[in-house]
Coordinates of C-alpha atoms in Angstrom, one line a residue:
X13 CA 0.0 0.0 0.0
X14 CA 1.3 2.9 -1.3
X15 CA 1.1 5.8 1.6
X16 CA 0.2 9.8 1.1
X17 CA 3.7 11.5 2.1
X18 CA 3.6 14.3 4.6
X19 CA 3.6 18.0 3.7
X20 CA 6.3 18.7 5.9
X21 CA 8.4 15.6 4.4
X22 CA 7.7 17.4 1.0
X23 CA 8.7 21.4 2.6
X24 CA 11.9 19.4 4.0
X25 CA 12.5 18.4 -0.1
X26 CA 11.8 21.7 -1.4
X27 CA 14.0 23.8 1.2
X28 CA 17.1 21.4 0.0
X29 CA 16.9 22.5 -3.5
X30 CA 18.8 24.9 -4.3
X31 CA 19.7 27.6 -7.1
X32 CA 21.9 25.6 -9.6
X33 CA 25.8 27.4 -9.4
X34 CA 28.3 27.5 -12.0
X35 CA 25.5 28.2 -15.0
X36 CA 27.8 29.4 -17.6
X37 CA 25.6 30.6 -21.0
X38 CA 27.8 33.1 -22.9
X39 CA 26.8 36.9 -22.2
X40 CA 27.2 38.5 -25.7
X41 CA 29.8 40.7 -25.7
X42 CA 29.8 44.5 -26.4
X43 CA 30.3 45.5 -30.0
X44 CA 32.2 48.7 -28.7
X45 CA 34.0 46.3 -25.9
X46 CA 34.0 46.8 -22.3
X47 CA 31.9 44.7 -19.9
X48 CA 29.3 42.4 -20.0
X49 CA 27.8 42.1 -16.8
X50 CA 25.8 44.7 -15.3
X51 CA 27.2 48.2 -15.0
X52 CA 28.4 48.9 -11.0
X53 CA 26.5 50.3 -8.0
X54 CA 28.6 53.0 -8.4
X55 CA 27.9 54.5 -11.6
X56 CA 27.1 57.4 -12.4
X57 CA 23.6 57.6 -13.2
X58 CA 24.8 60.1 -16.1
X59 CA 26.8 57.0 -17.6
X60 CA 23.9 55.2 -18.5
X61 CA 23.5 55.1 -21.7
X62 CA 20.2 57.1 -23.6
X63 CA 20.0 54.2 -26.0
X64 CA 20.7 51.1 -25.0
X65 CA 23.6 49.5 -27.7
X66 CA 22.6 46.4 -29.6
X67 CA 23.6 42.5 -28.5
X68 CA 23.7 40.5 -31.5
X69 CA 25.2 36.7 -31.4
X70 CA 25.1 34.2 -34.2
X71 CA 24.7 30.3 -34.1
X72 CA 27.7 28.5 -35.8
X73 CA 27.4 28.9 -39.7
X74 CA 26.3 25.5 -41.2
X75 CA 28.2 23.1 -43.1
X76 CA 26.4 23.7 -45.9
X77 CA 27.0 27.6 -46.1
X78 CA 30.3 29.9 -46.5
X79 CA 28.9 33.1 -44.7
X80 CA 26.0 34.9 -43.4
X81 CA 24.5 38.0 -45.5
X82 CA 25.5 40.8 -43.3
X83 CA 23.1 43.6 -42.9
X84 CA 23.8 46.2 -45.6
X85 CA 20.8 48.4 -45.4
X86 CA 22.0 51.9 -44.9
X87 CA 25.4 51.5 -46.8
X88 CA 25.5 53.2 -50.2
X89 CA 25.4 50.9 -53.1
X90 CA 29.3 51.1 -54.0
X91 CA 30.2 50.1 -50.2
X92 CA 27.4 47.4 -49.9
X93 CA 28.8 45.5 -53.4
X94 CA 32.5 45.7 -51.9
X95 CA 31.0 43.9 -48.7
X96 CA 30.1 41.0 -50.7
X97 CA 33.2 40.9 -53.2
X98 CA 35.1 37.9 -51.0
X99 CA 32.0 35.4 -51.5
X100 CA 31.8 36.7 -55.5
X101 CA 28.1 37.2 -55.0
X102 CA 25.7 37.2 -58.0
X103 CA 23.5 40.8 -57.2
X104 CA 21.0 42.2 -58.5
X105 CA 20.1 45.8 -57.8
X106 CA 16.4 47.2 -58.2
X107 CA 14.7 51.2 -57.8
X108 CA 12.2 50.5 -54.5
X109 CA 10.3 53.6 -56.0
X110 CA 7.5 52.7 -57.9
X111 CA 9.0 54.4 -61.2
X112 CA 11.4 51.5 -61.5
X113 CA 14.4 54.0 -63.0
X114 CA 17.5 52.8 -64.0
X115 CA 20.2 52.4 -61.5
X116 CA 23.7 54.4 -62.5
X117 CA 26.1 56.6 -60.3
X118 CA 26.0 53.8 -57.7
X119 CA 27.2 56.4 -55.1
X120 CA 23.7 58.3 -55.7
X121 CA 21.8 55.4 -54.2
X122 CA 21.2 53.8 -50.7
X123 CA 20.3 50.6 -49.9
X124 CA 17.2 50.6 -47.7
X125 CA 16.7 46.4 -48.2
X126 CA 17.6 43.6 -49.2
X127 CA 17.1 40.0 -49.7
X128 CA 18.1 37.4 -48.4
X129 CA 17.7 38.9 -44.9
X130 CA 20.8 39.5 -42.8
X131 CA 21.9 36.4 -40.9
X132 CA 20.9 34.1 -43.7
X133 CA 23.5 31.8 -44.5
X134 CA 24.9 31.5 -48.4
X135 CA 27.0 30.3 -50.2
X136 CA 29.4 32.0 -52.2
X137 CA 28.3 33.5 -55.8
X138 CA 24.5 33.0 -54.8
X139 CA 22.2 35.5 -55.5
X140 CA 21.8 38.8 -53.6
X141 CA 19.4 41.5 -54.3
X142 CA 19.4 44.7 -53.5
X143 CA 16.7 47.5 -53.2
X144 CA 17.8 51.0 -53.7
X145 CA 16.5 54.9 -53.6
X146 CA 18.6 57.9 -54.0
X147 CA 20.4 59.0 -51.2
X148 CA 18.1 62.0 -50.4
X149 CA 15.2 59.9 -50.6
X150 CA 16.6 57.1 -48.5
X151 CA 16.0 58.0 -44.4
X152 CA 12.4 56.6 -43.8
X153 CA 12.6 53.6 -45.8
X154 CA 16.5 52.7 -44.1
X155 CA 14.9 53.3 -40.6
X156 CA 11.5 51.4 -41.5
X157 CA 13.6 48.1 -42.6
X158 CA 16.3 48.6 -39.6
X159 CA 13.4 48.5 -37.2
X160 CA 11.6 45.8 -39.2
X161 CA 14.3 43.0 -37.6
X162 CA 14.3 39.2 -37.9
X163 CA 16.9 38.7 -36.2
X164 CA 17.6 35.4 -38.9
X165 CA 20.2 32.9 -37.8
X166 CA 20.6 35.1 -33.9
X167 CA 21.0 32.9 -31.3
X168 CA 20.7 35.6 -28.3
X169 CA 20.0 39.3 -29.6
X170 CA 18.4 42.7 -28.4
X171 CA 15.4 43.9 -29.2
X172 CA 12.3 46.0 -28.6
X173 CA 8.7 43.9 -27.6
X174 CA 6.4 45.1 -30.2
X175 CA 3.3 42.7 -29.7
X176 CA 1.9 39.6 -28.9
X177 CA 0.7 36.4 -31.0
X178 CA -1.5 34.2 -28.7
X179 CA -0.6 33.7 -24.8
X180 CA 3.3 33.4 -24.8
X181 CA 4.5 34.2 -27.9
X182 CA 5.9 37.7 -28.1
X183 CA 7.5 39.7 -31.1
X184 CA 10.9 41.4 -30.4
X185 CA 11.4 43.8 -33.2
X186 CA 10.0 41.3 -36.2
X187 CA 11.4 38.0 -34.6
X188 CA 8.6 35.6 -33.0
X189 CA 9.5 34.3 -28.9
X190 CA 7.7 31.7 -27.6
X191 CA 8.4 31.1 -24.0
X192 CA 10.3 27.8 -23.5
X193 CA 9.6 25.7 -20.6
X194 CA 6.7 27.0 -19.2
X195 CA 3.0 27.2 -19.5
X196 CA 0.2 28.6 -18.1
X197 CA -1.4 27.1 -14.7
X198 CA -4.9 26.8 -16.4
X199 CA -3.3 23.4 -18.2
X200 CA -3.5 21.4 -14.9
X201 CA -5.8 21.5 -12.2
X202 CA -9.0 21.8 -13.7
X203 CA -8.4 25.8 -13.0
X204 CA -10.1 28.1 -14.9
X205 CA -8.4 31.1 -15.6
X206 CA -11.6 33.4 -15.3
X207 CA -11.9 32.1 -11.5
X208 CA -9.8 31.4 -8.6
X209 CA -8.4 35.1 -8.9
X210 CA -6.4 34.2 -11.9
X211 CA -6.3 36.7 -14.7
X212 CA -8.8 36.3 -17.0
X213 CA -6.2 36.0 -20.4
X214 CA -2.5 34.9 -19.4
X215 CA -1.5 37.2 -22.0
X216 CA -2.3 40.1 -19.7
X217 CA 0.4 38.3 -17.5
X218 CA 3.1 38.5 -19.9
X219 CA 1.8 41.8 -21.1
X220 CA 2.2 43.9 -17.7
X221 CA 5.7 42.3 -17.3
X222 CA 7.2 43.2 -20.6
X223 CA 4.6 45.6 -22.4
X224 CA 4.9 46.7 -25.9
X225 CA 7.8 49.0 -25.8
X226 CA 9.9 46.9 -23.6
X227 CA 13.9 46.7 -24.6
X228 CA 15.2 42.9 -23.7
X229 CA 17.4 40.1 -24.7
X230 CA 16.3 37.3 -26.1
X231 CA 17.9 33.9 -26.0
X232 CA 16.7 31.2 -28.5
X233 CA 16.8 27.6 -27.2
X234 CA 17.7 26.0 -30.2
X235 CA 18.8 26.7 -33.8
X236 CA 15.4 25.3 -35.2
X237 CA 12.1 26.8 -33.7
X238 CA 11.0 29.9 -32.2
X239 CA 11.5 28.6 -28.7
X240 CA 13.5 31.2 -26.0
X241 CA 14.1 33.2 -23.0
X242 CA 13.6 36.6 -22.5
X243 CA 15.6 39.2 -20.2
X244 CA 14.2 42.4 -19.5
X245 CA 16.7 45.2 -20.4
X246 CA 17.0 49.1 -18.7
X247 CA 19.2 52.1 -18.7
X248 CA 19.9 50.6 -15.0
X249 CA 20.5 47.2 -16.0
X250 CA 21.2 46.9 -19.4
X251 CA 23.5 44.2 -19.3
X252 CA 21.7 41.0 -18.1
X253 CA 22.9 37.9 -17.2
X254 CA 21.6 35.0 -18.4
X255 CA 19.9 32.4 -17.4
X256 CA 19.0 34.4 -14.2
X257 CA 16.0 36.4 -13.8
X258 CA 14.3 35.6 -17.4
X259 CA 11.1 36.5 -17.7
X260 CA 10.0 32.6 -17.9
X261 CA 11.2 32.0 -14.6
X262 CA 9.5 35.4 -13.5
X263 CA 6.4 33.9 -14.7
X264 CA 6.3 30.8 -13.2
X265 CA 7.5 32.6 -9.8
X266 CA 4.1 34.6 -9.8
X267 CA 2.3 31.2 -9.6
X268 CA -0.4 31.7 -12.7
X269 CA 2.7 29.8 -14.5
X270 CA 4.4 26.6 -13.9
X271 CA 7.2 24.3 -15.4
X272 CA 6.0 22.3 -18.9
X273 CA 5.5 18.7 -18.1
X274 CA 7.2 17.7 -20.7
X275 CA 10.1 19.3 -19.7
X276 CA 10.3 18.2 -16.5
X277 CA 9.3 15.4 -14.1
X278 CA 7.7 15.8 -10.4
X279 CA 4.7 18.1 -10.1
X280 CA 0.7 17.3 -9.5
X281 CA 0.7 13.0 -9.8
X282 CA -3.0 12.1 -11.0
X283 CA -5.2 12.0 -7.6
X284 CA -5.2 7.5 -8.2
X285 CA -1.4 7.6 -6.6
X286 CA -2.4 9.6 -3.9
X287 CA 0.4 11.8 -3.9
X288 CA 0.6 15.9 -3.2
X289 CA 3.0 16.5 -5.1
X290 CA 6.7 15.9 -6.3
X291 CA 9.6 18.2 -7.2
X292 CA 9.7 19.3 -10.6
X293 CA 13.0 18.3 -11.8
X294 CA 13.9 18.9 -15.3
X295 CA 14.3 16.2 -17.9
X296 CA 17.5 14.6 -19.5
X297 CA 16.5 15.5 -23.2
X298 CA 16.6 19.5 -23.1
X299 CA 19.0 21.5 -25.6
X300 CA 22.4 22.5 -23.9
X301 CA 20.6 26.1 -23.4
X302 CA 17.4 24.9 -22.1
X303 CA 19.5 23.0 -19.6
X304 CA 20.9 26.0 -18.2
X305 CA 17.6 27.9 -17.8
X306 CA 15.3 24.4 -16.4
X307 CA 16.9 24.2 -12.9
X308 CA 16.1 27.9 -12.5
X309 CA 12.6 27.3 -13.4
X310 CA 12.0 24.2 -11.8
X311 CA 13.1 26.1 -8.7
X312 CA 10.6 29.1 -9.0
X313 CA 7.6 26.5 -9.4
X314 CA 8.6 24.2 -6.3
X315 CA 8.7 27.6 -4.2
X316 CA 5.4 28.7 -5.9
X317 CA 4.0 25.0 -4.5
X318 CA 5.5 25.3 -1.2
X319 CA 4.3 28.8 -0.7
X320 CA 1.0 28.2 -2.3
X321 CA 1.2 30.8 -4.3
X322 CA -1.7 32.1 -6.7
X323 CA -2.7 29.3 -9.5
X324 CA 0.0 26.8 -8.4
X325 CA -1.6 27.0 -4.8
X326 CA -5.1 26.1 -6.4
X327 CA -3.4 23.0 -7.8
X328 CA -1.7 22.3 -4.1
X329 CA -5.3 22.8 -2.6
X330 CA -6.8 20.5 -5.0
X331 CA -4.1 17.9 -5.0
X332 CA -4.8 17.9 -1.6
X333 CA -8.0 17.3 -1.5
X334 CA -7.4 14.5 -3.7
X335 CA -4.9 12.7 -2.2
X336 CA -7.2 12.8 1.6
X337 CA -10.1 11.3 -0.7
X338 CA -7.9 8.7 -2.1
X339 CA -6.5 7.8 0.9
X340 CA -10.0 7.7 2.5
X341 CA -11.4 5.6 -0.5
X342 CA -8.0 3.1 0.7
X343 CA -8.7 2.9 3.9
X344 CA -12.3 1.6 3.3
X345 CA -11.0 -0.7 0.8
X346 CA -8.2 -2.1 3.6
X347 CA -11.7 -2.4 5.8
X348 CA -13.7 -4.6 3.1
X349 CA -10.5 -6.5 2.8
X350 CA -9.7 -7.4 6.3
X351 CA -13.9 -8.1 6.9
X352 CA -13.6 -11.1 4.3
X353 CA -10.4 -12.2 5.2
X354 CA -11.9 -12.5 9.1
X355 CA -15.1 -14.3 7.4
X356 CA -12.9 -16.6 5.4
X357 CA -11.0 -17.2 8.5
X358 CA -13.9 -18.2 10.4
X359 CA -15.0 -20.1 8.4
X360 CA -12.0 -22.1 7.7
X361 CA -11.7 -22.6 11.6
X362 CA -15.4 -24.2 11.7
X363 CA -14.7 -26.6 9.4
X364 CA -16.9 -24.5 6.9
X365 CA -14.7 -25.7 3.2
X366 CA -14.0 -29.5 4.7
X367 CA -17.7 -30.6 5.8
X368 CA -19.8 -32.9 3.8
X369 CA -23.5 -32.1 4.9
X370 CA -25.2 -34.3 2.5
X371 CA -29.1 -33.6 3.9
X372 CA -28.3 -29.8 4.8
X373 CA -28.7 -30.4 9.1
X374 CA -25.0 -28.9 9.5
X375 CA -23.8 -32.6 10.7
X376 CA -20.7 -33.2 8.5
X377 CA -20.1 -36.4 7.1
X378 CA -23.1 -38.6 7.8
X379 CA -24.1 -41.4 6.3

């Protein structure tokens, strides 16, 4: 019989994990140099910087390709060809005015985009094209495709939050971030999200953390998907310092959020084991990056549970409940159990499986 653990055996396992040391995921370095980490106590609050300068890191170029398409929008047409000359590139220049005019004096024209995107990876003497208007005509159109980013091929980069697609994906600048390892508390539980004080949308959750306008870093989880982590950036702390304090682990700290479960083990068992509840603990199978971010998250949930916090409370309250029930619905079972085993017993002892009553009187063996 399998026996409902105590809450204060499962506080005793929470308090002994702890925040996972020596996480080591690259900070991108500073294109003008300096630091990485966040600026000292002791600046100057002067020093901050009005903008805050851009983090852009690559994944490894592929086998398959010789080198990424850097971002030429901006350069004048003479100095964007030069920056292609080394891979021999096949391009192709084109008037973005609607009056399609031919293209001479290529120091008269500015590229304002191109295609393939920067960060695509080519090989050399592919095609590149690029999409021109004279230099006085050029401003709007350069900043309109600068702040139009993709971010293509970027494995952690800086960007503005400029909307939302569903419940936790988020657009920084053009690129699409869907929260890794983590999901909203209405998927377990039975909790709906318009009761129990929860929110009514979880995307007002993720919206009052990092509204539209919001400068972060974003750190993808893998070369294929859409999958990341987001760091919230300000003139303060403009340098963050990843995989601490993302905005995943933020969420699942509030308690509307939890670990993924299937990302992790541990959390709510179904009510049949009668268990509360088991660490989460994260899975073998995550990417090297995920791996740095799950024990962090894993940790903000099993505090959530401990301190019944919000949604993740609910699910402690229910689990609960659940697990007194089953062990009530045991305990009755154990009862039936040991009533017909005494019964059988009884009988044994009086002879009850070993008489032959032929005529029914209770006299055994008679002729």
């Amino acid at each position: 019989m399998r026996h409902r653990p105590s809450f204060a055996l499962l506080v005793g396992t929470m308090l002994a994990l702890t925040a996972c040391s020596g996480i080591t995921l690259p900070t991108p370095e500073r294109p003008t140099g300096g630091e990485t980490g966040a600026p000292a106590a002791t600046e100057p609050a002067d020093a901050l910087p009005v903008e805050l300068e851009a983090i852009r890191e690559y994944w490894p170029l592929p086998d398959s390709a010789d080198y990424r398409v850097p971002n030429l929008v901006g350069k004048k047409l003479p100095e964007a060809r030069d920056a292609l000359a080394e891979w021999d590139a096949f391009i192709k220049e084109y008037d973005a005015s609607e009056e399609d005019r031919d293209i001479y004096m290529g120091g008269n024209w500015t590229v304002v985009s191109q295609a393939p995107l920067p960060g695509t990876p080519l090989r050399e003497h592919e095609r590149v094209e690029f999409y021109v208007l004279k230099n006085d005509e050029a401003a709007e159109a350069v900043a309109t495709t600068l702040a139009d980013d993709s971010h293509v091929g970027e494995r952690v980069f800086s960007g503005t939050v400029t909307g939302f697609d569903g419940i936790q994906t988020l657009l920084v600048d053009s690129a699409e971030v869907r929260l890794d390892l983590v999901t909203p508390v209405h998927n377990s539980c039975g909790l709906d999200p318009t009761g129990n004080g929860a929110s009514a949308d979880y995307t007002a959750d993720v919206s009052a953390l990092v509204p539209v306008g919001t400068e972060v870093l974003a750190v993808r989880s893998d070369v294929r998907g859409d999958e990341g982590f987001l760091h919230i950036r300000t003139a303060e702390h403009p340098w963050p310092s990843p995989p601490l304090e993302s905005v995943n682990e933020i969420l699942v700290r509030s308690g509307w959020w939890m670990p993924h479960t299937s990302d992790f083990g541990g959390g709510f068992p179904p009510p049949s084991e009668g268990i509360v509840f088991s660490p989460f603990i994260e899975n073998t199978n995550l990417t090297s990056v995920q791996a740095e971010y799950a024990p962090l998250i894993a940790q903000a949930g099993n505090t959530a549970v401990v301190g019944s916090v919000a949604g993740l409370g609910v699910c402690r309250s229910v689990a609960e409940q659940d697990a007194v029930a089953w062990a009530a619905a045991r305990e009755e079972t154990d009862r039936r159990i040991r009533e017909v085993e005494a019964e059988l017993q009884r009988r044994t002892e009086a002879g009850y499986y070993t008489c032959r009553d032929g005529d029914g009187d209770g006299v055994c063996y008679e002729r």
